[in-house]
Amino acid sequence: GGGAAAGVPGAARSDFDFPPKDPTFVRFRIPPRMTDRPTSRRERRDKTPEQALAALMRLCARAEKSSGDALRLMRTWGVAEEARREVLRKLTAQGFIDDARYAGAFVRDKIRLAGWGARKIRTALRAKGVADAAIDAALAETDDPEGRGARLRTRLERKLRTVRAADPYDLRNKLLRHALSLGYDYAESAAAVAELTETPEIPCDDF
């Protein structure tokens, strides 16, 4: 029809047909008002010290966390350094975080499930902010040379079933590197490889 559009005198009805018949028409979205702007990921992640304390209490109730874990999380939440220390003090005072307890659980888990040696365990715990004294105490509680040797041999036997080597020398070197990567010391690793492959121990000069 040729009548005027409602509310706009003189405009033809066809001018308001939608979608418009004009092929040059470009659709666009009207931007939302600033008050409707969605919250950014960073803004959603930021927490006040009180919120950080509550969140960490919930996390620590589900699984052990180290002091380093808590500090790193609070840093990602935008908590100021002084406030992070105060939150950590409260968590420690209330027993939610105990690095000695955490170290003990970590050592038992890595020895039993992953077959790690002391060196790898120590490195991992230091990275989590655990003090050397707590690490030493946790390792001392689980120190069992006979059991440690059996765990290392089990790991090497598994590796032996899958490793590809050009010759016996290459095989020994690959097994030794695997043992060292698990955190066992050189002498212990070389002796285990020599026993497994029934060859003389590999000189340390080769590494």
CSV table of C-alpha atoms in Angstrom, one decimal:
chain,number,residue,atom,x,y,z
A,1,GLY,CA,0.0,0.0,0.0
A,2,GLY,CA,1.1,3.6,-0.4
A,3,GLY,CA,-0.1,5.0,3.0
A,4,ALA,CA,2.2,6.8,5.4
A,5,ALA,CA,3.9,4.8,8.1
A,6,ALA,CA,2.4,5.2,11.6
A,7,GLY,CA,4.0,8.1,13.4
A,8,VAL,CA,6.2,9.2,10.5
A,9,PRO,CA,4.2,11.6,8.2
A,10,GLY,CA,5.0,11.2,4.5
A,11,ALA,CA,6.9,8.0,4.8
A,12,ALA,CA,5.8,5.2,2.5
A,13,ARG,CA,4.9,1.9,4.1
A,14,SER,CA,7.4,0.2,1.9
A,15,ASP,CA,10.2,2.3,3.5
A,16,PHE,CA,9.6,0.4,6.7
A,17,ASP,CA,9.2,-3.1,5.4
A,18,PHE,CA,11.7,-5.4,7.3
A,19,PRO,CA,13.9,-6.8,6.1
A,20,PRO,CA,14.2,-3.9,3.7
A,21,LYS,CA,14.1,-4.6,0.0
A,22,ASP,CA,17.2,-2.4,-0.6
A,23,PRO,CA,20.1,-4.8,-1.4
A,24,THR,CA,22.6,-2.2,-0.2
A,25,PHE,CA,21.1,-2.3,3.3
A,26,VAL,CA,23.6,-3.5,5.9
A,27,ARG,CA,22.4,-5.1,9.1
A,28,PHE,CA,24.1,-3.9,12.3
A,29,ARG,CA,23.6,-4.4,16.0
A,30,ILE,CA,22.9,-1.5,18.3
A,31,PRO,CA,25.7,-1.5,20.9
A,32,PRO,CA,24.4,-2.1,24.5
A,33,ARG,CA,24.4,0.7,27.0
A,34,MET,CA,27.5,1.0,29.0
A,35,THR,CA,25.6,-0.1,32.1
A,36,ASP,CA,24.8,-3.4,30.3
A,37,ARG,CA,28.4,-4.1,29.5
A,38,PRO,CA,29.2,-7.7,30.5
A,39,THR,CA,31.8,-8.1,33.3
A,40,SER,CA,35.2,-9.1,32.0
A,41,ARG,CA,36.8,-12.4,32.9
A,42,ARG,CA,39.4,-10.5,35.0
A,43,GLU,CA,36.7,-8.6,36.9
A,44,ARG,CA,34.8,-11.8,37.6
A,45,ARG,CA,38.0,-13.5,38.9
A,46,ASP,CA,39.1,-10.7,41.2
A,47,LYS,CA,38.2,-11.2,44.9
A,48,THR,CA,38.4,-9.2,48.1
A,49,PRO,CA,40.5,-10.6,50.9
A,50,GLU,CA,37.4,-11.7,52.6
A,51,GLN,CA,36.2,-13.5,49.5
A,52,ALA,CA,39.6,-15.1,49.0
A,53,LEU,CA,39.6,-16.4,52.6
A,54,ALA,CA,36.2,-18.0,52.2
A,55,ALA,CA,37.2,-19.5,48.8
A,56,LEU,CA,40.4,-21.0,50.2
A,57,MET,CA,38.7,-22.4,53.2
A,58,ARG,CA,36.3,-24.3,50.8
A,59,LEU,CA,39.2,-25.5,48.7
A,60,CYS,CA,41.3,-26.6,51.6
A,61,ALA,CA,38.4,-28.5,53.1
A,62,ARG,CA,38.3,-30.6,49.9
A,63,ALA,CA,42.0,-31.2,49.4
A,64,GLU,CA,45.3,-30.3,51.0
A,65,LYS,CA,46.9,-27.0,49.7
A,66,SER,CA,50.3,-25.6,50.4
A,67,SER,CA,51.0,-22.0,51.5
A,68,GLY,CA,52.5,-21.5,48.0
A,69,ASP,CA,49.3,-22.8,46.4
A,70,ALA,CA,47.2,-20.3,48.4
A,71,LEU,CA,49.5,-17.3,47.6
A,72,ARG,CA,49.5,-18.1,43.9
A,73,LEU,CA,45.7,-18.3,43.8
A,74,MET,CA,45.3,-15.1,45.7
A,75,ARG,CA,47.7,-13.4,43.2
A,76,THR,CA,45.5,-14.5,40.3
A,77,TRP,CA,42.5,-13.1,42.2
A,78,GLY,CA,44.1,-9.7,42.4
A,79,VAL,CA,44.6,-9.7,46.2
A,80,ALA,CA,47.2,-7.2,47.4
A,81,GLU,CA,50.5,-8.7,48.8
A,82,GLU,CA,49.9,-7.5,52.3
A,83,ALA,CA,46.4,-8.9,52.3
A,84,ARG,CA,47.6,-12.2,50.9
A,85,ARG,CA,49.9,-12.6,53.9
A,86,GLU,CA,47.2,-11.8,56.3
A,87,VAL,CA,44.8,-14.3,54.7
A,88,LEU,CA,47.5,-17.0,54.7
A,89,ARG,CA,48.1,-16.3,58.4
A,90,LYS,CA,44.4,-16.8,59.2
A,91,LEU,CA,44.3,-20.1,57.1
A,92,THR,CA,47.4,-21.4,59.0
A,93,ALA,CA,46.2,-20.4,62.4
A,94,GLN,CA,42.8,-22.2,61.8
A,95,GLY,CA,44.5,-25.3,60.5
A,96,PHE,CA,43.3,-25.0,56.9
A,97,ILE,CA,46.9,-24.9,55.7
A,98,ASP,CA,49.7,-26.8,57.2
A,99,ASP,CA,52.8,-27.2,55.1
A,100,ALA,CA,54.2,-30.0,57.2
A,101,ARG,CA,51.0,-32.0,56.8
A,102,TYR,CA,50.8,-31.1,53.1
A,103,ALA,CA,54.4,-32.3,52.6
A,104,GLY,CA,53.7,-35.6,54.3
A,105,ALA,CA,50.7,-36.3,52.1
A,106,PHE,CA,52.5,-35.2,49.0
A,107,VAL,CA,55.5,-37.5,49.7
A,108,ARG,CA,53.4,-40.5,50.4
A,109,ASP,CA,51.3,-39.9,47.2
A,110,LYS,CA,54.3,-39.4,44.9
A,111,ILE,CA,56.2,-42.4,46.3
A,112,ARG,CA,53.2,-44.7,46.2
A,113,LEU,CA,51.5,-43.7,43.0
A,114,ALA,CA,54.2,-42.1,40.8
A,115,GLY,CA,57.3,-43.9,42.1
A,116,TRP,CA,59.2,-40.6,42.4
A,117,GLY,CA,62.6,-40.4,44.1
A,118,ALA,CA,63.6,-37.9,46.8
A,119,ARG,CA,65.2,-35.3,44.4
A,120,LYS,CA,62.1,-34.9,42.3
A,121,ILE,CA,59.8,-34.7,45.4
A,122,ARG,CA,62.0,-32.1,47.0
A,123,THR,CA,62.1,-30.0,43.8
A,124,ALA,CA,58.3,-30.1,43.5
A,125,LEU,CA,57.6,-29.2,47.1
A,126,ARG,CA,60.0,-26.3,47.0
A,127,ALA,CA,58.1,-25.0,43.9
A,128,LYS,CA,55.0,-25.1,46.1
A,129,GLY,CA,56.6,-22.9,48.7
A,130,VAL,CA,57.2,-25.6,51.3
A,131,ALA,CA,60.3,-25.0,53.5
A,132,ASP,CA,63.2,-27.4,53.4
A,133,ALA,CA,62.7,-28.4,57.1
A,134,ALA,CA,59.2,-29.7,56.4
A,135,ILE,CA,60.4,-31.5,53.3
A,136,ASP,CA,63.2,-33.2,55.2
A,137,ALA,CA,60.9,-34.3,57.9
A,138,ALA,CA,58.4,-35.7,55.4
A,139,LEU,CA,61.0,-37.6,53.5
A,140,ALA,CA,62.6,-39.0,56.7
A,141,GLU,CA,59.2,-40.4,57.7
A,142,THR,CA,59.0,-42.5,54.5
A,143,ASP,CA,62.7,-43.3,54.2
A,144,ASP,CA,63.0,-47.0,53.3
A,145,PRO,CA,66.0,-47.9,51.2
A,146,GLU,CA,64.8,-51.4,50.4
A,147,GLY,CA,61.3,-50.2,49.4
A,148,ARG,CA,62.9,-47.4,47.4
A,149,GLY,CA,65.1,-49.8,45.4
A,150,ALA,CA,62.1,-52.0,44.7
A,151,ARG,CA,60.1,-49.1,43.4
A,152,LEU,CA,62.9,-47.9,41.2
A,153,ARG,CA,63.3,-51.4,39.7
A,154,THR,CA,59.6,-51.6,39.0
A,155,ARG,CA,59.7,-48.3,37.1
A,156,LEU,CA,62.7,-49.5,35.1
A,157,GLU,CA,61.1,-52.8,34.2
A,158,ARG,CA,58.1,-50.9,32.9
A,159,LYS,CA,60.4,-48.6,30.9
A,160,LEU,CA,62.3,-51.6,29.6
A,161,ARG,CA,59.1,-53.0,28.0
A,162,THR,CA,58.6,-49.9,25.9
A,163,VAL,CA,62.0,-48.4,25.2
A,164,ARG,CA,63.6,-48.7,21.8
A,165,ALA,CA,67.4,-48.8,21.8
A,166,ALA,CA,70.0,-49.1,19.0
A,167,ASP,CA,72.3,-51.3,21.2
A,168,PRO,CA,72.9,-52.4,24.8
A,169,TYR,CA,74.9,-49.2,25.6
A,170,ASP,CA,72.0,-47.1,24.2
A,171,LEU,CA,69.5,-49.1,26.3
A,172,ARG,CA,71.5,-48.6,29.5
A,173,ASN,CA,71.8,-44.9,28.9
A,174,LYS,CA,68.1,-44.5,28.3
A,175,LEU,CA,67.2,-46.5,31.4
A,176,LEU,CA,69.6,-44.5,33.5
A,177,ARG,CA,68.2,-41.2,32.2
A,178,HIS,CA,64.7,-42.4,33.0
A,179,ALA,CA,65.7,-43.3,36.6
A,180,LEU,CA,67.4,-39.9,37.0
A,181,SER,CA,64.3,-38.1,35.7
A,182,LEU,CA,62.2,-39.8,38.4
A,183,GLY,CA,64.4,-38.2,41.0
A,184,TYR,CA,66.7,-41.0,42.1
A,185,ASP,CA,70.3,-40.2,42.7
A,186,TYR,CA,73.0,-41.3,40.3
A,187,ALA,CA,74.6,-44.1,42.3
A,188,GLU,CA,71.3,-45.8,43.1
A,189,SER,CA,70.1,-45.4,39.5
A,190,ALA,CA,73.3,-46.8,38.0
A,191,ALA,CA,73.2,-49.8,40.3
A,192,ALA,CA,69.6,-50.6,39.4
A,193,VAL,CA,70.2,-50.3,35.7
A,194,ALA,CA,73.3,-52.5,35.9
A,195,GLU,CA,71.3,-55.1,37.9
A,196,LEU,CA,68.4,-55.0,35.4
A,197,THR,CA,70.6,-55.3,32.3
A,198,GLU,CA,73.2,-57.5,33.9
A,199,THR,CA,76.0,-55.2,32.8
A,200,PRO,CA,78.7,-53.3,34.6
A,201,GLU,CA,77.6,-50.0,36.1
A,202,ILE,CA,77.7,-47.0,33.8
A,203,PRO,CA,80.6,-44.6,34.5
A,204,CYS,CA,79.4,-41.2,35.8
A,205,ASP,CA,81.7,-39.5,33.2
A,206,ASP,CA,79.2,-40.5,30.5
A,207,PHE,CA,76.6,-38.0,32.0
